């Protein structure tokens, strides 16, 4: 909340009822933390309502339509039929059909996201397996090279390297 002390004092002095204290000859105001917290909550709630109203204006949806969509989605999630939803909520079938399509699309999007997540996990797993295999091959090549070097030095009569 970006409000200065002077703004708070001018706008909400009656609500906050600050205690005036003299510090080094200057007036200072002390506020009750509980009253400040209550005012903060009140202002945040008001700001949230303003933000919601802006979203409603820009999206073309009203809060009531959002609530209706939530109720329909809730019943679709509970596997209710179109007829049951229309009867329960007393809304036109066209509205429920439109919302059912949006609900289905959201599941398709979720499935796509889940599948893409599975693909990424599979690719990571394959990359790890590839790295393990490469390390195993490299280790085996080093062991073979060491064995060849040992045979060569043995053939030449040199002491083995340790």
Tab-separated table of N, CA and C in Angstrom:
chain	number	residue	atom	x	y	z
A	1	UNK	N	0.861	-1.154	0.000
A	1	UNK	CA	0.000	0.000	0.000
A	1	UNK	C	0.911	1.221	0.000
A	2	UNK	N	0.827	2.027	-1.026
A	2	UNK	CA	1.708	3.185	-1.149
A	2	UNK	C	0.968	4.443	-0.721
A	3	UNK	N	0.861	4.614	0.579
A	3	UNK	CA	0.200	5.804	1.112
A	3	UNK	C	1.140	6.411	2.151
A	4	UNK	N	1.330	7.702	2.074
A	4	UNK	CA	2.227	8.363	3.015
A	4	UNK	C	1.512	8.604	4.333
A	5	UNK	N	2.305	8.893	5.339
A	5	UNK	CA	1.727	9.160	6.653
A	5	UNK	C	0.828	10.384	6.603
A	6	UNK	N	1.259	11.423	5.871
A	6	UNK	CA	0.438	12.638	5.821
A	6	UNK	C	-0.894	12.357	5.103
A	7	UNK	N	-0.864	11.511	4.074
A	7	UNK	CA	-2.094	11.140	3.380
A	7	UNK	C	-3.036	10.409	4.336
A	8	UNK	N	-2.479	9.467	5.075
A	8	UNK	CA	-3.288	8.731	6.035
A	8	UNK	C	-3.877	9.671	7.082
A	9	UNK	N	-3.045	10.600	7.567
A	9	UNK	CA	-3.496	11.515	8.601
A	9	UNK	C	-4.632	12.400	8.089
A	10	UNK	N	-4.468	12.920	6.861
A	10	UNK	CA	-5.500	13.786	6.285
A	10	UNK	C	-6.783	13.014	5.993
A	11	UNK	N	-6.650	11.798	5.436
A	11	UNK	CA	-7.817	11.061	4.955
A	11	UNK	C	-8.493	10.210	6.025
A	12	UNK	N	-7.724	9.672	6.948
A	12	UNK	CA	-8.275	8.677	7.862
A	12	UNK	C	-8.000	9.010	9.324
A	13	UNK	N	-7.811	10.280	9.629
A	13	UNK	CA	-7.463	10.702	10.983
A	13	UNK	C	-8.524	10.283	12.000
A	14	UNK	N	-9.782	10.386	11.614
A	14	UNK	CA	-10.857	10.043	12.544
A	14	UNK	C	-10.870	8.543	12.846
A	15	UNK	N	-10.572	7.732	11.829
A	15	UNK	CA	-10.561	6.284	12.042
A	15	UNK	C	-9.358	5.846	12.868
A	16	UNK	N	-8.198	6.422	12.554
A	16	UNK	CA	-6.971	5.986	13.217
A	16	UNK	C	-6.795	6.589	14.605
A	17	UNK	N	-7.280	7.768	14.822
A	17	UNK	CA	-7.146	8.485	16.093
A	17	UNK	C	-5.723	8.397	16.635
A	18	UNK	N	-4.786	9.079	15.957
A	18	UNK	CA	-3.387	8.993	16.399
A	18	UNK	C	-3.155	9.712	17.727
A	19	UNK	N	-2.133	9.268	18.414
A	19	UNK	CA	-1.701	9.905	19.655
A	19	UNK	C	-0.597	10.887	19.269
A	20	UNK	N	-0.726	12.145	19.650
A	20	UNK	CA	0.273	13.163	19.312
A	20	UNK	C	1.337	13.157	20.400
A	21	UNK	N	2.599	13.045	19.984
A	21	UNK	CA	3.724	12.976	20.907
A	21	UNK	C	4.755	14.010	20.468
A	22	UNK	N	5.382	14.688	21.423
A	22	UNK	CA	6.462	15.626	21.107
A	22	UNK	C	7.789	14.893	21.225
A	23	UNK	N	8.548	14.892	20.115
A	23	UNK	CA	9.873	14.274	20.100
A	23	UNK	C	10.841	15.345	19.644
A	24	UNK	N	11.766	15.702	20.508
A	24	UNK	CA	12.744	16.760	20.214
A	24	UNK	C	12.042	18.050	19.800
A	25	UNK	N	10.955	18.354	20.429
A	25	UNK	CA	10.236	19.591	20.140
A	25	UNK	C	9.391	19.539	18.878
A	26	UNK	N	9.305	18.387	18.205
A	26	UNK	CA	8.497	18.261	16.989
A	26	UNK	C	7.320	17.334	17.243
A	27	UNK	N	6.213	17.649	16.563
A	27	UNK	CA	5.024	16.810	16.685
A	27	UNK	C	5.229	15.499	15.923
A	28	UNK	N	4.975	14.400	16.589
A	28	UNK	CA	4.991	13.084	15.942
A	28	UNK	C	3.675	12.395	16.262
A	29	UNK	N	3.251	11.520	15.371
A	29	UNK	CA	1.983	10.831	15.546
A	29	UNK	C	2.243	9.340	15.746
A	30	UNK	N	1.613	8.784	16.754
A	30	UNK	CA	1.694	7.335	16.999
A	30	UNK	C	0.328	6.752	16.708
A	31	UNK	N	0.359	5.655	15.934
A	31	UNK	CA	-0.897	5.012	15.537
A	31	UNK	C	-1.005	3.654	16.206
A	32	UNK	N	-2.204	3.294	16.561
A	32	UNK	CA	-2.471	1.980	17.140
A	32	UNK	C	-2.302	0.939	16.027
A	33	UNK	N	-1.399	-0.024	16.190
A	33	UNK	CA	-1.156	-1.011	15.134
A	33	UNK	C	-2.408	-1.775	14.713
A	34	UNK	N	-3.314	-2.043	15.652
A	34	UNK	CA	-4.538	-2.769	15.298
A	34	UNK	C	-5.436	-1.932	14.385
A	35	UNK	N	-5.511	-0.631	14.674
A	35	UNK	CA	-6.325	0.247	13.831
A	35	UNK	C	-5.707	0.393	12.454
A	36	UNK	N	-4.370	0.465	12.402
A	36	UNK	CA	-3.680	0.566	11.111
A	36	UNK	C	-3.910	-0.704	10.300
A	37	UNK	N	-3.823	-1.870	10.946
A	37	UNK	CA	-4.049	-3.145	10.254
A	37	UNK	C	-5.477	-3.231	9.728
A	38	UNK	N	-6.448	-2.793	10.539
A	38	UNK	CA	-7.848	-2.825	10.108
A	38	UNK	C	-8.068	-1.901	8.914
A	39	UNK	N	-7.469	-0.701	8.974
A	39	UNK	CA	-7.588	0.231	7.851
A	39	UNK	C	-6.933	-0.349	6.602
A	40	UNK	N	-5.798	-0.981	6.796
A	40	UNK	CA	-5.087	-1.586	5.654
A	40	UNK	C	-5.972	-2.639	4.972
A	41	UNK	N	-6.583	-3.503	5.759
A	41	UNK	CA	-7.474	-4.523	5.207
A	41	UNK	C	-8.642	-3.893	4.460
A	42	UNK	N	-9.199	-2.846	5.044
A	42	UNK	CA	-10.330	-2.152	4.416
A	42	UNK	C	-9.915	-1.562	3.064
A	43	UNK	N	-8.741	-0.913	3.030
A	43	UNK	CA	-8.266	-0.294	1.787
A	43	UNK	C	-7.912	-1.363	0.745
A	44	UNK	N	-7.306	-2.461	1.181
A	44	UNK	CA	-6.980	-3.545	0.246
A	44	UNK	C	-8.241	-4.150	-0.352
A	45	UNK	N	-9.272	-4.338	0.469
A	45	UNK	CA	-10.532	-4.884	-0.032
A	45	UNK	C	-11.151	-3.934	-1.057
A	46	UNK	N	-11.102	-2.647	-0.764
A	46	UNK	CA	-11.646	-1.663	-1.696
A	46	UNK	C	-10.863	-1.673	-3.019
A	47	UNK	N	-9.523	-1.747	-2.913
A	47	UNK	CA	-8.693	-1.807	-4.121
A	47	UNK	C	-8.971	-3.073	-4.926
A	48	UNK	N	-9.209	-4.191	-4.232
A	48	UNK	CA	-9.515	-5.453	-4.921
A	48	UNK	C	-10.844	-5.350	-5.656
A	49	UNK	N	-11.821	-4.697	-5.051
A	49	UNK	CA	-13.112	-4.514	-5.717
A	49	UNK	C	-12.955	-3.654	-6.961
A	50	UNK	N	-12.138	-2.602	-6.861
A	50	UNK	CA	-11.903	-1.747	-8.033
A	50	UNK	C	-11.222	-2.547	-9.146
A	51	UNK	N	-10.235	-3.356	-8.768
A	51	UNK	CA	-9.525	-4.166	-9.767
A	51	UNK	C	-10.478	-5.160	-10.417
A	52	UNK	N	-11.348	-5.779	-9.626
A	52	UNK	CA	-12.321	-6.738	-10.170
A	52	UNK	C	-13.268	-6.037	-11.126
A	53	UNK	N	-13.670	-4.812	-10.784
A	53	UNK	CA	-14.572	-4.060	-11.662
A	53	UNK	C	-13.887	-3.757	-12.988
A	54	UNK	N	-12.582	-3.434	-12.940
A	54	UNK	CA	-11.843	-3.163	-14.180
A	54	UNK	C	-11.766	-4.422	-15.040
A	55	UNK	N	-11.525	-5.565	-14.406
A	55	UNK	CA	-11.457	-6.829	-15.144
A	55	UNK	C	-12.804	-7.120	-15.780
A	56	UNK	N	-13.886	-6.897	-15.025
A	56	UNK	CA	-15.224	-7.121	-15.562
A	56	UNK	C	-15.465	-6.249	-16.786
A	57	UNK	N	-15.048	-4.974	-16.712
A	57	UNK	CA	-15.250	-4.063	-17.843
A	57	UNK	C	-14.451	-4.515	-19.054
A	58	UNK	N	-13.189	-4.898	-18.838
A	58	UNK	CA	-12.330	-5.237	-19.970
A	58	UNK	C	-12.671	-6.593	-20.578
A	59	UNK	N	-13.159	-7.548	-19.763
A	59	UNK	CA	-13.422	-8.890	-20.291
A	59	UNK	C	-14.842	-9.044	-20.819
A	60	UNK	N	-15.720	-8.136	-20.453
A	60	UNK	CA	-17.099	-8.258	-20.880
A	60	UNK	C	-17.916	-9.158	-19.966
A	61	UNK	N	-17.285	-9.733	-18.951
A	61	UNK	CA	-17.972	-10.589	-17.996
A	61	UNK	C	-18.312	-9.779	-16.755
A	62	UNK	N	-19.409	-10.129	-16.138
A	62	UNK	CA	-19.732	-9.520	-14.850
A	62	UNK	C	-19.442	-10.528	-13.762
A	63	UNK	N	-19.414	-10.073	-12.535
A	63	UNK	CA	-19.149	-10.966	-11.409
A	63	UNK	C	-20.208	-12.071	-11.354
A	64	UNK	N	-21.460	-11.723	-11.657
A	64	UNK	CA	-22.529	-12.719	-11.619
A	64	UNK	C	-22.278	-13.824	-12.645
A	65	UNK	N	-21.778	-13.443	-13.826
A	65	UNK	CA	-21.471	-14.456	-14.844
A	65	UNK	C	-20.324	-15.343	-14.391
A	66	UNK	N	-19.364	-14.735	-13.702
A	66	UNK	CA	-18.249	-15.526	-13.175
A	66	UNK	C	-18.716	-16.523	-12.138
A	67	UNK	N	-19.620	-16.096	-11.279
A	67	UNK	CA	-20.180	-16.996	-10.268
A	67	UNK	C	-20.962	-18.116	-10.951
A	68	UNK	N	-21.744	-17.751	-11.961
A	68	UNK	CA	-22.510	-18.755	-12.701
A	68	UNK	C	-21.563	-19.770	-13.341
A	69	UNK	N	-20.489	-19.284	-13.959
A	69	UNK	CA	-19.520	-20.195	-14.586
A	69	UNK	C	-18.928	-21.133	-13.540
A	70	UNK	N	-18.612	-20.608	-12.382
A	70	UNK	CA	-18.051	-21.449	-11.319
A	70	UNK	C	-19.056	-22.518	-10.885
A	71	UNK	N	-20.328	-22.137	-10.767
A	71	UNK	CA	-21.356	-23.106	-10.365
A	71	UNK	C	-21.525	-24.201	-11.419
A	72	UNK	N	-21.526	-23.799	-12.685
A	72	UNK	CA	-21.672	-24.783	-13.771
A	72	UNK	C	-20.457	-25.709	-13.797
A	73	UNK	N	-19.248	-25.150	-13.688
A	73	UNK	CA	-18.031	-25.960	-13.705
A	73	UNK	C	-18.043	-26.946	-12.530
A	74	UNK	N	-18.493	-26.483	-11.384
A	74	UNK	CA	-18.561	-27.339	-10.208
A	74	UNK	C	-19.456	-28.546	-10.478
A	75	UNK	N	-20.611	-28.301	-11.117
A	75	UNK	CA	-21.539	-29.392	-11.402
A	75	UNK	C	-21.020	-30.289	-12.521
A	76	UNK	N	-20.333	-29.713	-13.500
A	76	UNK	CA	-19.732	-30.533	-14.556
A	76	UNK	C	-18.651	-31.430	-13.975
A	77	UNK	N	-17.882	-30.900	-13.046
A	77	UNK	CA	-16.844	-31.699	-12.402
A	77	UNK	C	-17.475	-32.859	-11.636
A	78	UNK	N	-18.686	-32.637	-11.102
A	78	UNK	CA	-19.408	-33.682	-10.377
A	78	UNK	C	-20.171	-34.597	-11.341
A	79	UNK	N	-19.938	-34.447	-12.645
A	79	UNK	CA	-20.535	-35.290	-13.698
A	79	UNK	C	-22.048	-35.168	-13.789
A	80	UNK	N	-22.575	-33.995	-13.544
A	80	UNK	CA	-24.018	-33.764	-13.709
A	80	UNK	C	-24.309	-33.570	-15.198
A	81	UNK	N	-25.531	-33.884	-15.589
A	81	UNK	CA	-25.915	-33.724	-16.994
A	81	UNK	C	-26.328	-32.280	-17.259
A	82	UNK	N	-26.395	-31.940	-18.535
A	82	UNK	CA	-26.807	-30.613	-18.957
A	82	UNK	C	-28.194	-30.284	-18.412
A	83	UNK	N	-29.109	-31.237	-18.502
A	83	UNK	CA	-30.485	-31.029	-18.035
A	83	UNK	C	-30.505	-30.767	-16.533
A	84	UNK	N	-29.742	-31.566	-15.772
A	84	UNK	CA	-29.702	-31.367	-14.323
A	84	UNK	C	-29.182	-29.978	-13.973
A	85	UNK	N	-28.158	-29.534	-14.675
A	85	UNK	CA	-27.565	-28.219	-14.392
A	85	UNK	C	-28.556	-27.111	-14.709
A	86	UNK	N	-29.244	-27.224	-15.853
A	86	UNK	CA	-30.239	-26.209	-16.234
A	86	UNK	C	-31.343	-26.150	-15.189
A	87	UNK	N	-31.805	-27.300	-14.719
A	87	UNK	CA	-32.883	-27.340	-13.724
A	87	UNK	C	-32.407	-26.767	-12.385
A	88	UNK	N	-31.225	-27.179	-11.940
A	88	UNK	CA	-30.717	-26.718	-10.651
A	88	UNK	C	-30.474	-25.214	-10.625
A	89	UNK	N	-29.808	-24.716	-11.670
A	89	UNK	CA	-29.393	-23.309	-11.664
A	89	UNK	C	-30.405	-22.375	-12.330
A	90	UNK	N	-31.363	-22.982	-13.031
A	90	UNK	CA	-32.399	-22.195	-13.728
A	90	UNK	C	-31.782	-21.174	-14.684
A	91	UNK	N	-30.931	-21.697	-15.564
A	91	UNK	CA	-30.294	-20.874	-16.604
A	91	UNK	C	-30.583	-21.502	-17.961
A	92	UNK	N	-30.503	-20.707	-19.035
A	92	UNK	CA	-30.779	-21.244	-20.366
A	92	UNK	C	-29.764	-22.324	-20.764
A	93	UNK	N	-30.209	-23.328	-21.507
A	93	UNK	CA	-29.301	-24.410	-21.936
A	93	UNK	C	-28.133	-23.904	-22.790
A	94	UNK	N	-28.357	-22.832	-23.568
A	94	UNK	CA	-27.282	-22.304	-24.423
A	94	UNK	C	-26.095	-21.847	-23.565
A	95	UNK	N	-26.415	-21.238	-22.431
A	95	UNK	CA	-25.351	-20.762	-21.536
A	95	UNK	C	-24.575	-21.952	-20.990
A	96	UNK	N	-25.289	-22.982	-20.571
A	96	UNK	CA	-24.631	-24.159	-20.013
A	96	UNK	C	-23.813	-24.870	-21.089
A	97	UNK	N	-24.343	-24.941	-22.314
A	97	UNK	CA	-23.585	-25.568	-23.421
A	97	UNK	C	-22.270	-24.819	-23.668
A	98	UNK	N	-22.363	-23.479	-23.706
A	98	UNK	CA	-21.160	-22.665	-23.942
A	98	UNK	C	-20.133	-22.899	-22.837
A	99	UNK	N	-20.606	-22.917	-21.610
A	99	UNK	CA	-19.699	-23.139	-20.484
A	99	UNK	C	-19.150	-24.563	-20.477
A	100	UNK	N	-19.970	-25.542	-20.920
A	100	UNK	CA	-19.494	-26.921	-20.995
A	100	UNK	C	-18.352	-27.037	-22.009
A	101	UNK	N	-18.472	-26.317	-23.124
A	101	UNK	CA	-17.392	-26.324	-24.120
A	101	UNK	C	-16.106	-25.746	-23.531
A	102	UNK	N	-16.237	-24.648	-22.794
A	102	UNK	CA	-15.057	-24.057	-22.155
A	102	UNK	C	-14.464	-25.028	-21.144
A	103	UNK	N	-15.325	-25.729	-20.424
A	103	UNK	CA	-14.869	-26.704	-19.438
A	103	UNK	C	-14.095	-27.826	-20.134
A	104	UNK	N	-14.642	-28.328	-21.244
A	104	UNK	CA	-13.954	-29.389	-22.009
A	104	UNK	C	-12.603	-28.905	-22.518
A	105	UNK	N	-12.584	-27.671	-23.062
A	105	UNK	CA	-11.326	-27.123	-23.567
A	105	UNK	C	-10.283	-27.022	-22.465
A	106	UNK	N	-10.725	-26.667	-21.275
A	106	UNK	CA	-9.765	-26.563	-20.173
A	106	UNK	C	-9.167	-27.930	-19.859
A	107	UNK	N	-9.977	-29.001	-19.960
A	107	UNK	CA	-9.441	-30.342	-19.747
A	107	UNK	C	-8.482	-30.731	-20.859
A	108	UNK	N	-8.812	-30.361	-22.100
A	108	UNK	CA	-7.912	-30.669	-23.208
A	108	UNK	C	-6.585	-29.947	-23.022
A	109	UNK	N	-6.655	-28.682	-22.586
A	109	UNK	CA	-5.425	-27.933	-22.330
A	109	UNK	C	-4.628	-28.587	-21.211
A	110	UNK	N	-5.335	-29.029	-20.146
A	110	UNK	CA	-4.658	-29.703	-19.037
A	110	UNK	C	-3.995	-30.990	-19.516
A	111	UNK	N	-4.710	-31.750	-20.360
A	111	UNK	CA	-4.142	-32.998	-20.892
A	111	UNK	C	-2.904	-32.709	-21.725
A	112	UNK	N	-3.008	-31.674	-22.580
A	112	UNK	CA	-1.853	-31.306	-23.404
A	112	UNK	C	-0.667	-30.923	-22.527
A	113	UNK	N	-0.925	-30.130	-21.507
A	113	UNK	CA	0.151	-29.706	-20.610
A	113	UNK	C	0.735	-30.903	-19.870
A	114	UNK	N	-0.140	-31.815	-19.417
A	114	UNK	CA	0.326	-32.998	-18.707
A	114	UNK	C	1.177	-33.874	-19.623
A	115	UNK	N	0.692	-34.052	-20.877
A	115	UNK	CA	1.442	-34.873	-21.821
A	115	UNK	C	2.785	-34.242	-22.150
A	116	UNK	N	2.799	-32.917	-22.332
A	116	UNK	CA	4.070	-32.268	-22.631
A	116	UNK	C	5.012	-32.398	-21.443
A	117	UNK	N	4.462	-32.374	-20.217
A	117	UNK	CA	5.277	-32.594	-19.029
A	117	UNK	C	5.833	-34.005	-19.004
A	118	UNK	N	5.009	-34.985	-19.415
A	118	UNK	CA	5.472	-36.372	-19.476
A	118	UNK	C	6.580	-36.512	-20.511
A	119	UNK	N	6.426	-35.844	-21.648
A	119	UNK	CA	7.450	-35.905	-22.696
A	119	UNK	C	8.754	-35.328	-22.172
A	120	UNK	N	8.667	-34.182	-21.473
A	120	UNK	CA	9.879	-33.581	-20.915
A	120	UNK	C	10.541	-34.509	-19.905
A	121	UNK	N	9.729	-35.141	-19.042
A	121	UNK	CA	10.298	-36.077	-18.064
A	121	UNK	C	10.963	-37.255	-18.770
A	122	UNK	N	10.304	-37.760	-19.832
A	122	UNK	CA	10.875	-38.882	-20.578
A	122	UNK	C	12.189	-38.467	-21.226
A	123	UNK	N	12.212	-37.268	-21.817
A	123	UNK	CA	13.440	-36.789	-22.448
A	123	UNK	C	14.557	-36.631	-21.423
A	124	UNK	N	14.227	-36.081	-20.237
A	124	UNK	CA	15.250	-35.947	-19.194
A	124	UNK	C	15.768	-37.310	-18.785
A	125	UNK	N	14.846	-38.271	-18.657
A	125	UNK	CA	15.235	-39.618	-18.264
A	125	UNK	C	16.149	-40.233	-19.317
A	126	UNK	N	15.785	-40.051	-20.594
A	126	UNK	CA	16.613	-40.579	-21.678
A	126	UNK	C	17.983	-39.916	-21.689
A	127	UNK	N	18.029	-38.615	-21.412
A	127	UNK	CA	19.304	-37.900	-21.377
A	127	UNK	C	20.174	-38.446	-20.249
A	128	UNK	N	19.569	-38.697	-19.083
A	128	UNK	CA	20.324	-39.265	-17.959
A	128	UNK	C	20.845	-40.653	-18.309
A	129	UNK	N	19.985	-41.466	-18.936
A	129	UNK	CA	20.411	-42.815	-19.327
A	129	UNK	C	21.554	-42.738	-20.337
A	130	UNK	N	21.453	-41.806	-21.273
A	130	UNK	CA	22.504	-41.631	-22.280
A	130	UNK	C	23.812	-41.227	-21.595
A	131	UNK	N	23.740	-40.318	-20.630
A	131	UNK	CA	24.942	-39.881	-19.919
A	131	UNK	C	25.558	-41.041	-19.140
A	132	UNK	N	24.727	-41.867	-18.492
A	132	UNK	CA	25.241	-43.033	-17.760
A	132	UNK	C	25.929	-44.015	-18.711
A	133	UNK	N	25.282	-44.242	-19.859
A	133	UNK	CA	25.852	-45.169	-20.850
A	133	UNK	C	27.188	-44.645	-21.372
A	134	UNK	N	27.252	-43.338	-21.644
A	134	UNK	CA	28.501	-42.736	-22.134
A	134	UNK	C	29.598	-42.872	-21.079
A	135	UNK	N	29.257	-42.649	-19.808
A	135	UNK	CA	30.243	-42.782	-18.725
A	135	UNK	C	30.714	-44.227	-18.613
A	136	UNK	N	29.783	-45.194	-18.752
A	136	UNK	CA	30.152	-46.610	-18.678
A	136	UNK	C	31.112	-46.980	-19.805
A	137	UNK	N	30.802	-46.513	-21.011
A	137	UNK	CA	31.657	-46.808	-22.171
A	137	UNK	C	33.045	-46.199	-21.978
A	138	UNK	N	33.088	-44.970	-21.508
A	138	UNK	CA	34.369	-44.285	-21.290
A	138	UNK	C	35.201	-45.039	-20.246
A	139	UNK	N	34.546	-45.493	-19.166
A	139	UNK	CA	35.225	-46.254	-18.119
A	139	UNK	C	35.792	-47.556	-18.695
A	140	UNK	N	34.992	-48.239	-19.519
A	140	UNK	CA	35.440	-49.499	-20.126
A	140	UNK	C	36.628	-49.250	-21.056
A	141	UNK	N	36.595	-48.159	-21.828
A	141	UNK	CA	37.720	-47.848	-22.733
A	141	UNK	C	38.986	-47.560	-21.937
A	142	UNK	N	38.852	-46.833	-20.822
A	142	UNK	CA	40.031	-46.558	-19.987
A	142	UNK	C	40.605	-47.854	-19.425
A	143	UNK	N	39.733	-48.763	-18.992
A	143	UNK	CA	40.201	-50.043	-18.445
A	143	UNK	C	40.916	-50.860	-19.519
A	144	UNK	N	40.345	-50.875	-20.750
A	144	UNK	CA	41.000	-51.615	-21.855
A	144	UNK	C	42.356	-50.998	-22.193
A	145	UNK	N	42.418	-49.651	-22.207
A	145	UNK	CA	43.687	-48.973	-22.503
A	145	UNK	C	44.722	-49.298	-21.419
A	146	UNK	N	44.286	-49.320	-20.169
A	146	UNK	CA	45.208	-49.650	-19.080
A	146	UNK	C	45.684	-51.093	-19.206
A	147	UNK	N	44.772	-52.003	-19.584
A	147	UNK	CA	45.160	-53.413	-19.754
A	147	UNK	C	46.149	-53.558	-20.907
A	148	UNK	N	45.918	-52.840	-22.026
A	148	UNK	CA	46.865	-52.894	-23.161
A	148	UNK	C	48.233	-52.383	-22.759
A	149	UNK	N	48.240	-51.267	-22.018
A	149	UNK	CA	49.518	-50.694	-21.583
A	149	UNK	C	50.251	-51.667	-20.666
A	150	UNK	N	49.514	-52.363	-19.813
A	150	UNK	CA	50.137	-53.332	-18.900
A	150	UNK	C	50.721	-54.492	-19.686
A	151	UNK	N	49.994	-54.983	-20.714
A	151	UNK	CA	50.513	-56.081	-21.539
A	151	UNK	C	51.759	-55.649	-22.304
A	152	UNK	N	51.713	-54.427	-22.842
A	152	UNK	CA	52.851	-53.918	-23.604
A	152	UNK	C	54.095	-53.822	-22.717
A	153	UNK	N	53.943	-53.277	-21.535
A	153	UNK	CA	55.092	-53.117	-20.647
A	153	UNK	C	55.584	-54.488	-20.181
A	154	UNK	N	54.688	-55.453	-20.043
A	154	UNK	CA	55.071	-56.811	-19.654
A	154	UNK	C	55.886	-57.458	-20.756
A	155	UNK	N	55.471	-57.213	-22.026
A	155	UNK	CA	56.171	-57.795	-23.168
A	155	UNK	C	57.578	-57.192	-23.285
A	156	UNK	N	57.724	-55.950	-22.933
A	156	UNK	CA	59.013	-55.283	-23.065
A	156	UNK	C	59.886	-55.532	-21.843
A	157	UNK	N	59.321	-56.165	-20.818
A	157	UNK	CA	60.097	-56.472	-19.618
A	157	UNK	C	60.154	-55.311	-18.642
A	158	UNK	N	59.266	-54.339	-18.777
A	158	UNK	CA	59.237	-53.204	-17.867
A	158	UNK	C	58.364	-53.531	-16.651
A	159	UNK	N	58.678	-52.919	-15.510
A	159	UNK	CA	57.811	-53.164	-14.354
A	159	UNK	C	56.437	-52.543	-14.595
A	160	UNK	N	55.373	-53.150	-14.086
A	160	UNK	CA	54.027	-52.601	-14.293
A	160	UNK	C	53.847	-51.265	-13.573
A	161	UNK	N	53.048	-50.401	-14.205
A	161	UNK	CA	52.769	-49.102	-13.584
A	161	UNK	C	51.729	-49.305	-12.503
A	162	UNK	N	51.885	-48.535	-11.439
A	162	UNK	CA	50.897	-48.630	-10.367
A	162	UNK	C	50.076	-47.387	-10.280
